Coordinates of N, CA, C and O in Angstrom, one line a residue:
M1 N 46.9 -61.4 20.3 CA 45.6 -61.4 20.7 C 45.6 -60.5 22.1 O 46.8 -59.9 22.8
R2 N 44.9 -59.9 22.4 CA 44.4 -58.6 23.8 C 44.5 -59.6 24.9 O 43.9 -60.2 25.3
K3 N 45.7 -58.7 25.7 CA 45.5 -59.4 27.1 C 44.8 -58.7 27.7 O 45.0 -57.4 28.3
I4 N 44.0 -59.5 28.9 CA 42.8 -59.0 29.3 C 43.3 -59.7 30.8 O 42.7 -61.0 30.7
P5 N 43.7 -59.0 32.1 CA 43.7 -59.5 33.3 C 42.2 -60.0 33.8 O 41.1 -59.3 33.8
F6 N 41.8 -61.1 34.7 CA 40.9 -61.2 35.3 C 41.2 -61.5 36.5 O 42.2 -62.5 37.0
S7 N 40.4 -61.0 37.3 CA 40.7 -61.0 38.8 C 39.9 -62.1 39.3 O 38.9 -62.7 38.6
A8 N 40.0 -63.0 40.5 CA 39.6 -64.4 41.1 C 38.0 -64.0 41.2 O 37.2 -64.5 40.8
A9 N 37.6 -62.7 41.4 CA 36.5 -62.5 41.9 C 35.4 -62.1 40.7 O 34.1 -62.8 40.4
D10 N 36.2 -61.7 39.7 CA 35.7 -61.7 38.0 C 35.2 -62.8 37.6 O 34.3 -63.2 37.0
I11 N 36.2 -63.7 37.8 CA 36.1 -65.1 37.4 C 35.1 -65.9 37.9 O 34.2 -66.4 37.1
E12 N 34.7 -65.5 39.4 CA 34.2 -66.1 40.1 C 32.8 -65.9 39.7 O 31.4 -66.6 39.4
A13 N 32.5 -64.3 39.1 CA 31.1 -63.8 39.0 C 30.5 -64.3 37.5 O 29.7 -64.7 37.4
L14 N 31.7 -64.5 36.9 CA 31.6 -65.0 35.1 C 30.9 -66.2 35.4 O 29.9 -66.8 34.8
R15 N 31.4 -67.3 36.3 CA 30.9 -68.8 36.5 C 29.8 -68.8 37.1 O 29.1 -69.4 36.4
Y16 N 29.3 -67.9 38.0 CA 28.4 -68.1 38.4 C 26.9 -67.4 37.8 O 25.9 -68.1 37.2
W17 N 27.4 -66.0 37.2 CA 26.4 -65.7 36.3 C 25.9 -66.1 34.9 O 25.1 -65.8 33.9
R18 N 26.7 -66.7 34.1 CA 26.6 -67.1 32.7 C 25.5 -68.3 32.7 O 25.2 -68.4 31.5
F19 N 24.9 -69.1 34.0 CA 23.5 -69.6 33.6 C 22.6 -69.1 34.2 O 21.5 -68.9 33.6
P20 N 22.2 -68.4 35.4 CA 21.5 -68.1 36.0 C 20.8 -66.3 35.5 O 19.6 -66.0 35.4
H21 N 21.5 -65.7 34.6 CA 21.0 -64.5 34.1 C 20.0 -64.8 33.1 O 20.2 -66.0 32.3
P22 N 19.1 -64.1 33.2 CA 17.9 -64.3 32.6 C 17.7 -64.3 31.0 O 16.9 -64.5 30.2
D23 N 18.7 -63.3 30.5 CA 19.0 -63.1 29.0 C 19.6 -63.9 28.2 O 20.8 -63.9 28.9
P24 N 19.7 -64.9 27.5 CA 20.5 -65.8 26.9 C 21.8 -65.3 25.8 O 22.9 -65.5 26.3
R25 N 21.5 -64.0 25.6 CA 22.6 -63.5 24.9 C 23.9 -62.9 26.1 O 24.8 -63.0 25.7
V26 N 23.1 -62.4 27.0 CA 23.9 -62.2 28.2 C 24.6 -63.4 28.8 O 26.3 -63.6 28.6
Q27 N 24.4 -64.4 28.4 CA 24.7 -66.0 29.1 C 26.0 -66.4 28.2 O 27.0 -66.5 29.0
V28 N 25.6 -66.1 26.7 CA 26.6 -66.3 25.9 C 27.9 -65.3 26.2 O 29.2 -65.8 26.2
R29 N 27.6 -64.2 26.6 CA 28.8 -63.2 26.3 C 29.6 -63.6 27.7 O 30.9 -63.6 27.7
L30 N 29.0 -63.8 28.6 CA 29.6 -64.2 29.9 C 30.5 -65.9 30.1 O 31.5 -65.8 30.5
E31 N 29.5 -66.4 29.1 CA 30.2 -67.8 28.9 C 31.6 -67.6 28.2 O 32.8 -68.3 28.4
A32 N 31.8 -67.0 26.9 CA 32.5 -66.9 26.1 C 34.2 -66.1 27.0 O 35.2 -66.3 27.1
L33 N 33.9 -65.2 28.1 CA 34.4 -64.4 28.7 C 35.1 -65.3 29.9 O 36.2 -65.5 30.3
Y34 N 34.1 -66.7 30.3 CA 34.4 -67.4 31.2 C 35.5 -68.2 30.7 O 36.9 -68.8 31.2
L35 N 35.4 -68.5 29.7 CA 36.4 -69.5 28.6 C 37.8 -68.7 28.3 O 38.5 -69.8 28.7
R36 N 37.5 -67.8 28.1 CA 38.8 -66.5 27.8 C 39.3 -67.0 29.2 O 40.6 -67.1 29.1
S37 N 39.1 -66.5 30.5 CA 39.5 -66.3 31.7 C 40.4 -68.1 32.1 O 41.2 -67.6 32.6
H38 N 40.1 -68.7 31.5 CA 40.6 -70.2 31.6 C 42.0 -70.6 30.3 O 42.3 -71.9 30.5
G39 N 41.9 -69.7 29.5 CA 42.9 -69.7 28.6 C 42.7 -70.6 27.3 O 43.3 -71.1 26.4
V40 N 41.2 -70.7 27.1 CA 40.8 -71.6 26.1 C 40.9 -70.3 24.9 O 41.0 -69.4 24.8
G41 N 41.5 -71.0 23.7 CA 41.9 -70.4 22.5 C 40.3 -69.7 21.7 O 39.4 -70.1 22.1
N42 N 40.9 -68.8 21.1 CA 39.7 -67.8 20.6 C 38.9 -68.2 19.4 O 37.8 -68.5 19.5
G43 N 39.5 -69.5 18.6 CA 38.9 -69.9 17.9 C 38.0 -71.1 18.4 O 36.6 -71.3 18.1
E44 N 38.3 -72.0 19.4 CA 37.6 -72.9 20.2 C 36.3 -72.1 20.9 O 35.4 -72.7 20.8
I45 N 36.6 -70.7 21.5 CA 35.2 -69.6 21.8 C 34.4 -69.4 21.1 O 33.2 -70.3 21.3
L46 N 34.8 -69.4 19.9 CA 33.7 -69.0 18.7 C 33.0 -70.1 18.4 O 31.8 -70.1 18.2
H47 N 33.7 -71.3 18.4 CA 32.7 -72.4 18.1 C 32.0 -72.5 19.1 O 30.6 -73.1 18.7
L48 N 32.6 -73.1 20.5 CA 31.9 -73.3 21.8 C 30.4 -72.5 21.6 O 29.5 -72.9 22.0
C49 N 30.9 -71.2 21.9 CA 29.5 -70.1 21.7 C 28.5 -70.3 20.5 O 28.0 -69.2 20.8
G50 N 29.2 -70.3 19.4 CA 28.5 -69.8 18.2 C 28.2 -68.6 18.1 O 27.0 -67.7 17.5
I51 N 29.5 -67.8 18.1 CA 29.2 -66.4 17.8 C 30.7 -65.9 16.6 O 31.3 -66.9 16.5
S52 N 30.7 -64.8 16.0 CA 31.3 -64.1 15.4 C 32.7 -63.9 15.6 O 32.4 -63.5 17.4
K53 N 33.4 -63.7 15.1 CA 35.0 -63.0 15.8 C 34.6 -61.4 16.2 O 35.1 -60.8 17.3
A54 N 33.9 -60.4 15.6 CA 33.4 -59.4 15.5 C 33.0 -59.2 17.0 O 32.8 -58.8 18.1
S55 N 31.8 -60.3 17.4 CA 30.9 -60.4 18.7 C 32.1 -60.3 19.8 O 32.1 -59.8 20.8
F56 N 33.0 -61.6 19.3 CA 33.7 -61.7 20.7 C 34.6 -60.3 21.0 O 35.0 -60.4 22.1
H57 N 35.2 -59.9 20.2 CA 35.5 -58.6 20.3 C 35.3 -57.6 20.9 O 35.4 -56.9 21.5
R58 N 33.8 -57.5 20.7 CA 32.9 -56.7 21.3 C 32.7 -56.9 22.8 O 32.8 -56.1 23.5
Y59 N 32.9 -58.4 22.9 CA 32.5 -58.5 24.8 C 33.7 -58.1 25.4 O 34.2 -57.6 26.6
L60 N 35.0 -58.7 24.7 CA 35.9 -58.0 25.0 C 36.2 -56.8 25.5 O 36.9 -56.2 26.7
A61 N 35.9 -55.6 24.7 CA 36.1 -54.3 24.5 C 35.2 -54.1 25.6 O 35.5 -53.2 26.5
A62 N 33.9 -54.5 25.6 CA 32.8 -54.5 26.8 C 33.7 -54.5 28.2 O 33.2 -53.8 29.4
Y63 N 33.8 -55.7 28.2 CA 34.4 -56.3 29.3 C 35.4 -55.3 30.1 O 35.9 -54.9 31.1
A64 N 36.3 -54.7 29.1 CA 37.7 -54.0 29.5 C 37.3 -52.7 29.7 O 38.2 -52.0 30.8
T65 N 36.2 -52.5 29.5 CA 35.8 -51.0 29.8 C 34.9 -50.7 30.7 O 34.9 -49.8 31.8
G66 N 34.0 -52.1 31.1 CA 33.0 -52.0 32.1 C 33.1 -52.9 33.1 O 32.2 -52.9 33.8
G67 N 33.7 -53.8 32.9 CA 33.7 -55.2 33.8 C 32.5 -55.9 33.1 O 32.1 -55.9 32.6
I68 N 32.0 -56.9 34.0 CA 31.0 -57.6 34.3 C 29.7 -56.8 33.8 O 28.8 -57.4 33.1
E69 N 29.3 -55.9 34.7 CA 28.5 -55.0 34.6 C 28.3 -54.5 33.4 O 27.2 -54.7 32.8
E70 N 29.2 -54.2 32.1 CA 29.1 -53.8 31.5 C 28.5 -54.8 30.3 O 27.6 -54.7 29.2
L71 N 29.0 -56.2 30.8 CA 28.3 -57.4 30.1 C 27.1 -57.7 30.0 O 26.3 -58.3 29.0
K72 N 26.7 -57.2 31.2 CA 25.4 -57.7 31.5 C 23.9 -56.4 31.1 O 23.3 -56.8 31.3
R73 N 24.6 -55.8 30.6 CA 24.0 -54.6 30.2 C 23.2 -54.7 28.9 O 24.2 -55.3 27.8
I74 N 21.8 -54.7 29.1 CA 21.6 -54.8 27.5 C 20.8 -53.5 26.9 O 20.0 -53.0 27.9
E75 N 20.8 -53.0 25.8 CA 20.3 -52.2 25.2 C 19.5 -52.8 24.2 O 19.9 -53.1 23.0
H76 N 18.0 -52.5 24.5 CA 17.3 -53.0 23.4 C 16.9 -51.4 22.5 O 16.8 -50.6 22.5
Y77 N 16.6 -51.9 21.2 CA 16.5 -51.3 20.3 C 15.0 -51.0 20.1 O 14.3 -51.9 19.8
R78 N 14.8 -49.2 20.6 CA 13.5 -49.0 20.4 C 13.4 -47.9 19.7 O 13.2 -46.7 20.1
P79 N 13.0 -48.1 18.8 CA 12.6 -46.7 17.4 C 11.6 -46.0 17.8 O 10.6 -46.7 18.1
Q80 N 11.6 -44.8 17.6 CA 10.2 -43.8 18.1 C 10.1 -43.6 16.3 O 10.9 -42.8 15.7
S81 N 8.5 -43.4 16.3 CA 8.1 -43.0 15.2 C 8.0 -41.4 15.0 O 8.2 -40.9 16.0
E82 N 8.1 -41.2 13.9 CA 8.3 -39.5 13.7 C 7.2 -39.0 14.1 O 7.1 -37.7 14.2
L83 N 6.1 -39.4 14.5 CA 4.4 -38.9 14.8 C 4.6 -38.6 16.3 O 3.5 -38.0 16.6
Q84 N 5.6 -39.2 17.0 CA 5.6 -39.0 18.6 C 5.8 -37.8 19.3 O 5.0 -37.3 19.8
G85 N 6.1 -36.9 18.3 CA 6.0 -35.3 18.8 C 5.1 -34.5 18.1 O 4.5 -33.7 19.1
H86 N 4.1 -35.4 17.7 CA 2.5 -35.0 17.3 C 1.7 -35.9 18.1 O 0.6 -35.4 17.8
R87 N 2.0 -36.3 19.2 CA 1.1 -37.1 19.9 C -0.1 -36.5 20.6 O -1.3 -36.9 20.4
A88 N 0.2 -35.3 21.2 CA -0.9 -34.8 21.8 C -1.6 -34.1 21.2 O -2.9 -34.3 21.2
T89 N -1.3 -33.6 19.7 CA -2.1 -33.3 19.0 C -3.3 -34.2 18.1 O -4.3 -33.9 18.2
L90 N -2.4 -35.5 17.9 CA -3.1 -36.6 17.4 C -4.5 -36.9 18.6 O -5.5 -37.3 17.8
E91 N -4.3 -37.4 19.7 CA -4.5 -37.4 20.3 C -6.0 -36.8 20.9 O -7.1 -37.2 20.9
A92 N -5.9 -35.3 20.6 CA -6.7 -34.3 20.7 C -7.8 -34.4 19.5 O -9.1 -34.4 19.9
A93 N -7.2 -34.7 18.6 CA -8.1 -34.9 17.2 C -8.8 -36.2 17.1 O -9.8 -36.1 17.1
F94 N -8.1 -37.2 17.8 CA -9.4 -38.5 17.8 C -10.3 -38.3 18.7 O -11.5 -39.0 18.9
Q95 N -9.9 -37.5 19.6 CA -11.0 -37.5 20.8 C -11.9 -36.5 20.4 O -13.2 -36.7 20.4
Q96 N -11.8 -35.5 19.5 CA -13.3 -34.6 19.1 C -14.1 -35.7 17.9 O -14.9 -35.5 17.7
S97 N -13.1 -36.2 17.0 CA -14.0 -37.1 15.9 C -13.2 -38.6 16.1 O -12.5 -38.3 15.1
P98 N -14.1 -39.3 16.7 CA -13.3 -40.7 16.6 C -13.4 -41.5 15.4 O -14.4 -40.8 14.5
P99 N -12.8 -42.5 14.7 CA -12.7 -43.1 13.9 C -14.2 -43.7 13.5 O -14.5 -44.2 14.4

């Protein structure tokens, strides 16, 4: 089991942010780490939070590298169209001859 020290300030921040954070995924991350900071076993955390072992280990790694701010960070997947590079040309073409 990975040993991660939790400061009193971090435990308090986890306790506070696990409910009022606007994103439910972040709430689950913070809840999982809050439970871990109180010595709850990994299996029980997985069960209570409804997460996979891999997700829990990602949360632990994120906390170990960037603290609570890293847990609160959200990166939405926003794919870019291959046509994005041709946007100006396409807009000009549609301006000249609308559909």
